[in-house]
Amino acid sequence: MMGSENLDSEEAHMYASREEMENLVLDEPSNNNNGTKSFSDYRSAMSSLADTHHPLSSPMAAPADSDPLLTPPPFRDFRNPNVATDNSSYIEPPSYSDVIFSPFDENAVNEINGVDSPGRSSDSSGFLSKSTSSSSDYVKITVSNPQKEQETSNSLVPGGNTYVTYLITTRTNIPGHNGSEFSVRRRFKDVVTLSDRLAESYRGFFIPPRPDKNVVESQVMQKQEFVEQRRVALEKYLRRLAGHPVIRKSDELKVFLQVQGKLPLPTSTDVASRMLDGAVKLPKQLFGESVAVAPHEVVQPAKGARDLLRIFKELKQSMANDWGGSKPPVVEEDKEFLKKKERMHDLEQQLSNASQQAESLVKGQQDMGETMGELGLAFIKLTKFENEEAIFNSQRARAADMKNVATAAVKASRFYRELNAQTVKHLDTLHEYLGLMLSVHGAFSDRSSALLTVQTLISELSSLHLRAEKLEAASSKIFGGDRSRIRKIEELKETIRVTEDAKHVATGEYERIKENNRSELERLGRERRADFLNMLKGFVLNQVGYAEKIANVWAKVAEETSAYTREST
Amino acid sequence: MITAQRSSSGSSHSPRSPSSQPYLSISVTDPVKLGNGVQAYISYRVITKTNFPEYQGPEKIVIRRYSDFVWLRDRLFEKYKGVFIPPLPEKSAVEKFRFSAEFIELRRQALDVFVNRIALHHELQQSEDLRTFLQADEETMERLRSQETGIFKKKPADLMQIFKEVQTKVSDVVLGKEKPVEESNPEYEKLKNYIFELENHLSEAQKHAYRLVKRHRELGQSLSDFGKAVKLLGACEGDALGKAFSDLGAKAETLSVRLQKEAHQLLMNFEEPLKDYVRAVQSIKATIAERANAFRHQCELAETIKLKEINLDKLMLTRSDKVGEAELEYRELKLESEEATRRFENIVRLMNEEMVRFQDQKTLDMGIAFHEFAKGQARLANNIADAWRSLLPKLEACSS
């Protein structure tokens, strides 16, 4: 189902570039002797892929404008595809019970268009072409077919570690790429790698949180239920990634979805191998040889064993900030931002509360349906019994009445269950956005750690300058200069220059993250508004539809038993 | 309040109609908590309106408590064997609920139904004990009540049955018989099985009906909590969306109240009639036990008479001077035996009549209960649909 015609040359280009990718994959490990280089190597390698069309990187019409949510509401289409939607439909209440509900899942539409409506459940049925114009692009990711595989190398135990891989299938109609459908096999570790690399590359963005690593026994790992849970979680995660307007274009995601065989992204162990470098660096740093923070390093927050000294410095700075002695040179001045941050916090609390209550509502509906069903069954048994044992006509009449009630109760029970299944889907939006708050935290902490880096560098610069001044003052007192001191001053000046560069880069990074925060907040606000409105509409429509159906069922029985009221005194 | 007729024609009319048509109509009202602590109890006003000649005046009001009703039921049970005595609501085992408004209302309703059913029954309505119950002053009632406890202390029907069975087993052993004497009437066997199985089925249905009441309450509570949470979320969001959330939350809270109301209706008009049905079946079981007793008694006497006959013949042959005595005894026994047979046959006859009445009555009672149930559920569902539907125009406006 390729959207456009595929010229042979284009195809050849595709395959060629694919080979390129795979060659790069093979090359990369050999470059990996200097940890600090690998990251930039990788980035440059990946950028050469940018020429190839990738389903996720094709320009999407600005989501806000073509967002089907903001154009005539899709739910109307589902109500009655044949009727022109018009506002007069609310003058006399329409019967929603006719409408709805085989799959009532308008959000499937959004998901397919990649608008970030936080993961719909994976069994939502396919795309509903009524609402989407055929020219809009979609990306659909499916995770399926879990399989056990054997760890081939490094297993201490022969025939030892097994792990599970999942088939990740991407379907898209965006023209000019490797086919409209392609699959790779990935294991959970690969997902962790993807997530870690994205966190590094997209600081300040609200990156959808990945599924938890579960620390359980290997036996449990292989249990059907666990594997299935994980499969669902992975699918949701990948779909959310594909739904994010920026991340869907990322190389990391492209590579993850397309490249066969080993995932060509540096794993966190590779990255942590820089630990060795950190350990090597530390003694030098401690013994006073000023090894400045390399500019490219400040693009990442100080992490783990790598940057021990940097961590110490930044910690010192943050304490200075907290205890306020001297005001740090750069502060979070953006009051607007602080307000928004507080609002996010508030929102998170309310979401958590609402999410909990939604769960208890769902339970209430479920219990109602169950008990109604049990009541119905009990009456069916009674009906059967009375009919079998009937001696008097009054018994048969009663049995007939009971049957009506029983049938109605069973029907109502079924409706409650269906209602509930839909309610779960709709109110899931609350859970989803609650989960998203985690990404917001992450983005905000990216910002504060970037700020801290800048502040630290500024402090360091000022103390370096101070040292330089002192040395100059001291050496100027010595006639003819002090060779050792002069040499030290030279070295210091060099360090200052490098640190200036680093500060420059760090400041740039901080500004970049600030901007990401801002645009993401805006996007979140927009999408949240749309998604919540949809949720409310869906929830309400659902309630109305099923309530009508249930009312009809009971009205019939009331009619059938109406004779009794006339008889009673 | 049901108006009772002396005759069995069953047309009803106002109790205030002129004296020509006999009526006996009772209401149990105004529950009042009296006494303190453990001794505390509820008293009811029992108002009798009647033109029966045996009764005092057109209206009489007395104060009665639950154990007075129990006394009445026990007396009727003793005197009118074979009749299905209307069932009483249970004694509450759980201390906590004894004085809850709901429990008191349910009990009051059930007592009202109880006493009116008696007034409606063409045999029971003539009972002297009923007259005493409806008219005697409180001291008299108290005296009677305390006299009777211990002798006629009513146990649950099946316990009683076991008790009687043990009694008979003992006496059987004494008389040299091992197996319990029972009727060998296949139709009656079928009836007994029917009653016992019916109780099981009904109990199950009643159990689920009670749970359904609880579910309504629980769903109401969750809706209320959900509504509150959604309102808070709306306050946080602000703007049109916030308003939409608030409206939704408010609607949820409204529906919560509605659900609580329906739960109460369900309890009164559906679950209670089912419970009443179960009690009625249990009352029949007590009558079945009585019939078994009467039958055994009749058989025992028949046996005894046979022995006495043999003895008498022997005495007559030997020309003993004990003959006169023995003849007297024999004649007395004969009378007793005839009486026992009469009593047993009366029970059989009554039971047959009662079964017809019972089945008819229960079809009617359940028909009403089903109607109320269905009506209630339909009304509830419509209210729910209307409430949610009213939100749609605004939600619609929000997204455009």
PDB file of N, CA and C in Angstrom, chain A residues 240-322:
ATOM      1  N   ARG A 240       3.291   6.153  21.433  1.00  0.00           N
ATOM      2  CA  ARG A 240       3.405   7.508  21.969  1.00  0.00           C
ATOM      3  C   ARG A 240       4.594   8.230  21.375  1.00  0.00           C
ATOM      4  N   LEU A 241       5.696   7.492  21.256  1.00  0.00           N
ATOM      5  CA  LEU A 241       6.879   8.102  20.641  1.00  0.00           C
ATOM      6  C   LEU A 241       6.553   8.571  19.229  1.00  0.00           C
ATOM      7  N   ALA A 242       5.881   7.710  18.501  1.00  0.00           N
ATOM      8  CA  ALA A 242       5.529   8.064  17.121  1.00  0.00           C
ATOM      9  C   ALA A 242       4.533   9.202  17.085  1.00  0.00           C
ATOM     10  N   GLY A 243       3.840   9.385  18.177  1.00  0.00           N
ATOM     11  CA  GLY A 243       2.869  10.455  18.242  1.00  0.00           C
ATOM     12  C   GLY A 243       3.474  11.811  18.596  1.00  0.00           C
ATOM     13  N   HIS A 244       4.694  11.791  19.070  1.00  0.00           N
ATOM     14  CA  HIS A 244       5.323  13.060  19.464  1.00  0.00           C
ATOM     15  C   HIS A 244       5.890  13.726  18.214  1.00  0.00           C
ATOM     16  N   PRO A 245       5.473  14.968  17.955  1.00  0.00           N
ATOM     17  CA  PRO A 245       5.827  15.606  16.672  1.00  0.00           C
ATOM     18  C   PRO A 245       7.325  15.733  16.425  1.00  0.00           C
ATOM     19  N   VAL A 246       8.104  15.821  17.489  1.00  0.00           N
ATOM     20  CA  VAL A 246       9.554  15.975  17.284  1.00  0.00           C
ATOM     21  C   VAL A 246      10.259  14.627  17.311  1.00  0.00           C
ATOM     22  N   ILE A 247       9.879  13.830  18.284  1.00  0.00           N
ATOM     23  CA  ILE A 247      10.602  12.572  18.491  1.00  0.00           C
ATOM     24  C   ILE A 247      10.342  11.581  17.369  1.00  0.00           C
ATOM     25  N   ARG A 248       9.168  11.707  16.758  1.00  0.00           N
ATOM     26  CA  ARG A 248       8.886  10.762  15.685  1.00  0.00           C
ATOM     27  C   ARG A 248       9.893  10.921  14.556  1.00  0.00           C
ATOM     28  N   LYS A 249      10.521  12.088  14.467  1.00  0.00           N
ATOM     29  CA  LYS A 249      11.492  12.302  13.393  1.00  0.00           C
ATOM     30  C   LYS A 249      12.913  11.927  13.805  1.00  0.00           C
ATOM     31  N   SER A 250      13.052  11.488  15.021  1.00  0.00           N
ATOM     32  CA  SER A 250      14.409  11.268  15.530  1.00  0.00           C
ATOM     33  C   SER A 250      15.087  10.093  14.839  1.00  0.00           C
ATOM     34  N   ASP A 251      16.381  10.221  14.742  1.00  0.00           N
ATOM     35  CA  ASP A 251      17.167   9.138  14.150  1.00  0.00           C
ATOM     36  C   ASP A 251      17.081   7.902  15.022  1.00  0.00           C
ATOM     37  N   GLU A 252      17.125   8.146  16.305  1.00  0.00           N
ATOM     38  CA  GLU A 252      17.101   7.010  17.231  1.00  0.00           C
ATOM     39  C   GLU A 252      15.880   6.139  16.971  1.00  0.00           C
ATOM     40  N   LEU A 253      14.736   6.783  16.822  1.00  0.00           N
ATOM     41  CA  LEU A 253      13.518   6.013  16.612  1.00  0.00           C
ATOM     42  C   LEU A 253      13.536   5.341  15.240  1.00  0.00           C
ATOM     43  N   LYS A 254      13.994   6.083  14.265  1.00  0.00           N
ATOM     44  CA  LYS A 254      14.082   5.522  12.910  1.00  0.00           C
ATOM     45  C   LYS A 254      14.852   4.224  12.929  1.00  0.00           C
ATOM     46  N   VAL A 255      16.023   4.370  13.513  1.00  0.00           N
ATOM     47  CA  VAL A 255      16.946   3.243  13.549  1.00  0.00           C
ATOM     48  C   VAL A 255      16.332   2.067  14.298  1.00  0.00           C
ATOM     49  N   PHE A 256      15.688   2.407  15.382  1.00  0.00           N
ATOM     50  CA  PHE A 256      15.077   1.366  16.212  1.00  0.00           C
ATOM     51  C   PHE A 256      14.030   0.584  15.424  1.00  0.00           C
ATOM     52  N   LEU A 257      13.259   1.302  14.624  1.00  0.00           N
ATOM     53  CA  LEU A 257      12.141   0.662  13.933  1.00  0.00           C
ATOM     54  C   LEU A 257      12.546  -0.044  12.653  1.00  0.00           C
ATOM     55  N   GLN A 258      13.668   0.382  12.106  1.00  0.00           N
ATOM     56  CA  GLN A 258      13.969  -0.103  10.775  1.00  0.00           C
ATOM     57  C   GLN A 258      15.151  -1.042  10.668  1.00  0.00           C
ATOM     58  N   VAL A 259      16.191  -0.761  11.459  1.00  0.00           N
ATOM     59  CA  VAL A 259      17.440  -1.482  11.220  1.00  0.00           C
ATOM     60  C   VAL A 259      17.356  -2.909  11.734  1.00  0.00           C
ATOM     61  N   GLN A 260      17.576  -3.833  10.808  1.00  0.00           N
ATOM     62  CA  GLN A 260      17.520  -5.251  11.191  1.00  0.00           C
ATOM     63  C   GLN A 260      18.741  -5.622  11.998  1.00  0.00           C
ATOM     64  N   GLY A 261      18.573  -6.671  12.766  1.00  0.00           N
ATOM     65  CA  GLY A 261      19.717  -7.169  13.521  1.00  0.00           C
ATOM     66  C   GLY A 261      19.981  -6.340  14.755  1.00  0.00           C
ATOM     67  N   LYS A 262      21.224  -6.225  15.126  1.00  0.00           N
ATOM     68  CA  LYS A 262      21.576  -5.561  16.376  1.00  0.00           C
ATOM     69  C   LYS A 262      21.240  -4.076  16.276  1.00  0.00           C
ATOM     70  N   LEU A 263      20.726  -3.554  17.346  1.00  0.00           N
ATOM     71  CA  LEU A 263      20.339  -2.145  17.385  1.00  0.00           C
ATOM     72  C   LEU A 263      21.592  -1.278  17.384  1.00  0.00           C
ATOM     73  N   PRO A 264      21.731  -0.436  16.375  1.00  0.00           N
ATOM     74  CA  PRO A 264      22.957   0.348  16.255  1.00  0.00           C
ATOM     75  C   PRO A 264      22.962   1.620  17.090  1.00  0.00           C
ATOM     76  N   LEU A 265      22.637   1.516  18.335  1.00  0.00           N
ATOM     77  CA  LEU A 265      22.711   2.670  19.224  1.00  0.00           C
ATOM     78  C   LEU A 265      23.656   2.308  20.365  1.00  0.00           C
ATOM     79  N   PRO A 266      24.430   3.250  20.824  1.00  0.00           N
ATOM     80  CA  PRO A 266      25.314   2.921  21.956  1.00  0.00           C
ATOM     81  C   PRO A 266      24.454   2.587  23.168  1.00  0.00           C
ATOM     82  N   THR A 267      24.783   1.454  23.777  1.00  0.00           N
ATOM     83  CA  THR A 267      24.027   1.069  24.953  1.00  0.00           C
ATOM     84  C   THR A 267      24.550   1.832  26.151  1.00  0.00           C
ATOM     85  N   SER A 268      23.811   1.762  27.195  1.00  0.00           N
ATOM     86  CA  SER A 268      24.220   2.499  28.386  1.00  0.00           C
ATOM     87  C   SER A 268      25.501   1.936  28.964  1.00  0.00           C
ATOM     88  N   THR A 269      25.779   0.654  28.703  1.00  0.00           N
ATOM     89  CA  THR A 269      27.060   0.106  29.170  1.00  0.00           C
ATOM     90  C   THR A 269      28.209   0.697  28.370  1.00  0.00           C
ATOM     91  N   ASP A 270      27.967   0.893  27.071  1.00  0.00           N
ATOM     92  CA  ASP A 270      29.005   1.541  26.275  1.00  0.00           C
ATOM     93  C   ASP A 270      29.299   2.906  26.846  1.00  0.00           C
ATOM     94  N   VAL A 271      28.210   3.597  27.114  1.00  0.00           N
ATOM     95  CA  VAL A 271      28.338   4.955  27.625  1.00  0.00           C
ATOM     96  C   VAL A 271      29.021   4.941  28.976  1.00  0.00           C
ATOM     97  N   ALA A 272      28.688   3.943  29.760  1.00  0.00           N
ATOM     98  CA  ALA A 272      29.283   3.881  31.086  1.00  0.00           C
ATOM     99  C   ALA A 272      30.732   3.422  31.040  1.00  0.00           C
ATOM    100  N   SER A 273      31.123   2.955  29.888  1.00  0.00           N
ATOM    101  CA  SER A 273      32.533   2.577  29.778  1.00  0.00           C
ATOM    102  C   SER A 273      33.407   3.813  29.826  1.00  0.00           C
ATOM    103  N   ARG A 274      32.707   4.918  29.657  1.00  0.00           N
ATOM    104  CA  ARG A 274      33.442   6.180  29.839  1.00  0.00           C
ATOM    105  C   ARG A 274      33.846   6.349  31.298  1.00  0.00           C
ATOM    106  N   MET A 275      33.241   5.492  32.101  1.00  0.00           N
ATOM    107  CA  MET A 275      33.578   5.469  33.522  1.00  0.00           C
ATOM    108  C   MET A 275      35.086   5.326  33.694  1.00  0.00           C
ATOM    109  N   LEU A 276      35.627   4.478  32.846  1.00  0.00           N
ATOM    110  CA  LEU A 276      37.069   4.296  32.904  1.00  0.00           C
ATOM    111  C   LEU A 276      37.779   5.615  32.706  1.00  0.00           C
ATOM    112  N   ASP A 277      37.278   6.351  31.748  1.00  0.00           N
ATOM    113  CA  ASP A 277      37.897   7.648  31.489  1.00  0.00           C
ATOM    114  C   ASP A 277      37.766   8.557  32.691  1.00  0.00           C
ATOM    115  N   GLY A 278      36.578   8.461  33.303  1.00  0.00           N
ATOM    116  CA  GLY A 278      36.359   9.293  34.479  1.00  0.00           C
ATOM    117  C   GLY A 278      37.356   8.947  35.565  1.00  0.00           C
ATOM    118  N   ALA A 279      37.540   7.648  35.740  1.00  0.00           N
ATOM    119  CA  ALA A 279      38.476   7.207  36.776  1.00  0.00           C
ATOM    120  C   ALA A 279      39.906   7.645  36.442  1.00  0.00           C
ATOM    121  N   VAL A 280      40.182   7.657  35.174  1.00  0.00           N
ATOM    122  CA  VAL A 280      41.516   8.121  34.765  1.00  0.00           C
ATOM    123  C   VAL A 280      41.647   9.613  34.992  1.00  0.00           C
ATOM    124  N   LYS A 281      40.581  10.298  34.694  1.00  0.00           N
ATOM    125  CA  LYS A 281      40.625  11.763  34.796  1.00  0.00           C
ATOM    126  C   LYS A 281      40.781  12.242  36.228  1.00  0.00           C
ATOM    127  N   LEU A 282      40.096  11.554  37.120  1.00  0.00           N
ATOM    128  CA  LEU A 282      39.970  12.083  38.485  1.00  0.00           C
ATOM    129  C   LEU A 282      41.292  12.402  39.160  1.00  0.00           C
ATOM    130  N   PRO A 283      42.226  11.450  39.181  1.00  0.00           N
ATOM    131  CA  PRO A 283      43.487  11.779  39.882  1.00  0.00           C
ATOM    132  C   PRO A 283      44.120  13.049  39.312  1.00  0.00           C
ATOM    133  N   LYS A 284      44.093  13.146  37.992  1.00  0.00           N
ATOM    134  CA  LYS A 284      44.674  14.332  37.368  1.00  0.00           C
ATOM    135  C   LYS A 284      43.987  15.577  37.880  1.00  0.00           C
ATOM    136  N   GLN A 285      42.670  15.508  37.953  1.00  0.00           N
ATOM    137  CA  GLN A 285      41.911  16.673  38.367  1.00  0.00           C
ATOM    138  C   GLN A 285      42.224  17.027  39.805  1.00  0.00           C
ATOM    139  N   LEU A 286      42.267  15.956  40.628  1.00  0.00           N
ATOM    140  CA  LEU A 286      42.507  16.208  42.036  1.00  0.00           C
ATOM    141  C   LEU A 286      43.890  16.791  42.282  1.00  0.00           C
ATOM    142  N   PHE A 287      44.848  16.341  41.485  1.00  0.00           N
ATOM    143  CA  PHE A 287      46.208  16.837  41.700  1.00  0.00           C
ATOM    144  C   PHE A 287      46.464  18.152  41.004  1.00  0.00           C
ATOM    145  N   GLY A 288      45.371  18.825  40.717  1.00  0.00           N
ATOM    146  CA  GLY A 288      45.533  20.214  40.337  1.00  0.00           C
ATOM    147  C   GLY A 288      45.769  20.470  38.876  1.00  0.00           C
ATOM    148  N   GLU A 289      46.005  19.418  38.134  1.00  0.00           N
ATOM    149  CA  GLU A 289      46.166  19.722  36.713  1.00  0.00           C
ATOM    150  C   GLU A 289      44.808  20.123  36.199  1.00  0.00           C
ATOM    151  N   SER A 290      44.738  21.339  35.768  1.00  0.00           N
ATOM    152  CA  SER A 290      43.395  21.808  35.417  1.00  0.00           C
ATOM    153  C   SER A 290      42.967  21.180  34.103  1.00  0.00           C
ATOM    154  N   VAL A 291      42.158  20.243  34.260  1.00  0.00           N
ATOM    155  CA  VAL A 291      41.524  19.680  33.057  1.00  0.00           C
ATOM    156  C   VAL A 291      40.141  20.306  33.001  1.00  0.00           C
ATOM    157  N   ALA A 292      39.975  21.135  32.050  1.00  0.00           N
ATOM    158  CA  ALA A 292      38.692  21.844  31.987  1.00  0.00           C
ATOM    159  C   ALA A 292      37.597  20.911  31.503  1.00  0.00           C
ATOM    160  N   VAL A 293      36.448  21.309  31.788  1.00  0.00           N
ATOM    161  CA  VAL A 293      35.298  20.569  31.251  1.00  0.00           C
ATOM    162  C   VAL A 293      35.248  20.822  29.772  1.00  0.00           C
ATOM    163  N   ALA A 294      35.296  19.750  29.036  1.00  0.00           N
ATOM    164  CA  ALA A 294      35.266  19.919  27.581  1.00  0.00           C
ATOM    165  C   ALA A 294      33.898  20.439  27.162  1.00  0.00           C
ATOM    166  N   PRO A 295      33.897  21.346  26.235  1.00  0.00           N
ATOM    167  CA  PRO A 295      32.633  21.972  25.829  1.00  0.00           C
ATOM    168  C   PRO A 295      31.557  20.977  25.432  1.00  0.00           C
ATOM    169  N   HIS A 296      31.961  19.956  24.705  1.00  0.00           N
ATOM    170  CA  HIS A 296      30.899  19.069  24.231  1.00  0.00           C
ATOM    171  C   HIS A 296      30.309  18.243  25.378  1.00  0.00           C
ATOM    172  N   GLU A 297      31.048  18.166  26.463  1.00  0.00           N
ATOM    173  CA  GLU A 297      30.540  17.381  27.579  1.00  0.00           C
ATOM    174  C   GLU A 297      29.410  18.088  28.293  1.00  0.00           C
ATOM    175  N   VAL A 298      29.442  19.434  28.236  1.00  0.00           N
ATOM    176  CA  VAL A 298      28.420  20.152  29.004  1.00  0.00           C
ATOM    177  C   VAL A 298      27.039  20.020  28.366  1.00  0.00           C
ATOM    178  N   VAL A 299      27.047  19.397  27.215  1.00  0.00           N
ATOM    179  CA  VAL A 299      25.747  19.169  26.584  1.00  0.00           C
ATOM    180  C   VAL A 299      24.943  18.140  27.382  1.00  0.00           C
ATOM    181  N   GLN A 300      25.649  17.384  28.174  1.00  0.00           N
ATOM    182  CA  GLN A 300      24.956  16.401  29.015  1.00  0.00           C
ATOM    183  C   GLN A 300      25.138  16.738  30.475  1.00  0.00           C
ATOM    184  N   PRO A 301      24.176  16.392  31.274  1.00  0.00           N
ATOM    185  CA  PRO A 301      24.377  16.626  32.700  1.00  0.00           C
ATOM    186  C   PRO A 301      25.486  15.725  33.228  1.00  0.00           C
ATOM    187  N   ALA A 302      26.061  16.137  34.318  1.00  0.00           N
ATOM    188  CA  ALA A 302      27.121  15.345  34.934  1.00  0.00           C
ATOM    189  C   ALA A 302      26.537  14.020  35.398  1.00  0.00           C
ATOM    190  N   LYS A 303      27.165  12.985  34.988  1.00  0.00           N
ATOM    191  CA  LYS A 303      26.567  11.678  35.291  1.00  0.00           C
ATOM    192  C   LYS A 303      27.570  10.749  35.906  1.00  0.00           C
ATOM    193  N   GLY A 304      27.112  10.022  36.830  1.00  0.00           N
ATOM    194  CA  GLY A 304      27.801   8.844  37.353  1.00  0.00           C
ATOM    195  C   GLY A 304      29.286   8.986  37.549  1.00  0.00           C
ATOM    196  N   ALA A 305      29.949   7.910  37.292  1.00  0.00           N
ATOM    197  CA  ALA A 305      31.375   7.860  37.597  1.00  0.00           C
ATOM    198  C   ALA A 305      32.193   8.667  36.611  1.00  0.00           C
ATOM    199  N   ARG A 306      31.561   9.053  35.560  1.00  0.00           N
ATOM    200  CA  ARG A 306      32.270   9.750  34.505  1.00  0.00           C
ATOM    201  C   ARG A 306      32.851  11.070  34.932  1.00  0.00           C
ATOM    202  N   ASP A 307      31.973  11.831  35.522  1.00  0.00           N
ATOM    203  CA  ASP A 307      32.353  13.232  35.715  1.00  0.00           C
ATOM    204  C   ASP A 307      32.388  13.580  37.190  1.00  0.00           C
ATOM    205  N   LEU A 308      33.143  12.826  37.930  1.00  0.00           N
ATOM    206  CA  LEU A 308      33.134  13.011  39.375  1.00  0.00           C
ATOM    207  C   LEU A 308      33.417  14.435  39.783  1.00  0.00           C
ATOM    208  N   LEU A 309      34.440  14.982  39.219  1.00  0.00           N
ATOM    209  CA  LEU A 309      34.811  16.322  39.636  1.00  0.00           C
ATOM    210  C   LEU A 309      33.727  17.324  39.275  1.00  0.00           C
ATOM    211  N   ARG A 310      33.203  17.112  38.095  1.00  0.00           N
ATOM    212  CA  ARG A 310      32.140  18.026  37.682  1.00  0.00           C
ATOM    213  C   ARG A 310      30.954  17.939  38.636  1.00  0.00           C
ATOM    214  N   ILE A 311      30.672  16.730  39.047  1.00  0.00           N
ATOM    215  CA  ILE A 311      29.562  16.554  40.004  1.00  0.00           C
ATOM    216  C   ILE A 311      29.842  17.308  41.288  1.00  0.00           C
ATOM    217  N   PHE A 312      31.068  17.172  41.790  1.00  0.00           N
ATOM    218  CA  PHE A 312      31.430  17.880  43.021  1.00  0.00           C
ATOM    219  C   PHE A 312      31.220  19.375  42.859  1.00  0.00           C
ATOM    220  N   LYS A 313      31.700  19.878  41.736  1.00  0.00           N
ATOM    221  CA  LYS A 313      31.600  21.318  41.532  1.00  0.00           C
ATOM    222  C   LYS A 313      30.159  21.776  41.481  1.00  0.00           C
ATOM    223  N   GLU A 314      29.355  21.007  40.731  1.00  0.00           N
ATOM    224  CA  GLU A 314      27.965  21.434  40.563  1.00  0.00           C
ATOM    225  C   GLU A 314      27.198  21.306  41.860  1.00  0.00           C
ATOM    226  N   LEU A 315      27.573  20.297  42.629  1.00  0.00           N
ATOM    227  CA  LEU A 315      26.933  20.144  43.936  1.00  0.00           C
ATOM    228  C   LEU A 315      27.252  21.340  44.810  1.00  0.00           C
ATOM    229  N   LYS A 316      28.516  21.715  44.776  1.00  0.00           N
ATOM    230  CA  LYS A 316      28.932  22.871  45.567  1.00  0.00           C
ATOM    231  C   LYS A 316      28.138  24.093  45.134  1.00  0.00           C
ATOM    232  N   GLN A 317      27.981  24.233  43.838  1.00  0.00           N
ATOM    233  CA  GLN A 317      27.264  25.387  43.313  1.00  0.00           C
ATOM    234  C   GLN A 317      25.809  25.374  43.754  1.00  0.00           C
ATOM    235  N   SER A 318      25.212  24.190  43.685  1.00  0.00           N
ATOM    236  CA  SER A 318      23.790  24.138  44.023  1.00  0.00           C
ATOM    237  C   SER A 318      23.584  24.454  45.489  1.00  0.00           C
ATOM    238  N   MET A 319      24.556  24.067  46.325  1.00  0.00           N
ATOM    239  CA  MET A 319      24.426  24.406  47.725  1.00  0.00           C
ATOM    240  C   MET A 319      24.589  25.904  47.918  1.00  0.00           C
ATOM    241  N   ALA A 320      25.499  26.460  47.193  1.00  0.00           N
ATOM    242  CA  ALA A 320      25.666  27.908  47.266  1.00  0.00           C
ATOM    243  C   ALA A 320      24.377  28.600  46.855  1.00  0.00           C
ATOM    244  N   ASN A 321      23.735  28.053  45.820  1.00  0.00           N
ATOM    245  CA  ASN A 321      22.460  28.620  45.388  1.00  0.00           C
ATOM    246  C   ASN A 321      21.430  28.535  46.491  1.00  0.00           C
ATOM    247  N   ASP A 322      21.367  27.350  47.097  1.00  0.00           N
ATOM    248  CA  ASP A 322      20.338  27.127  48.101  1.00  0.00           C
ATOM    249  C   ASP A 322      20.551  28.011  49.317  1.00  0.00           C
TER     250      ASP A 322
END
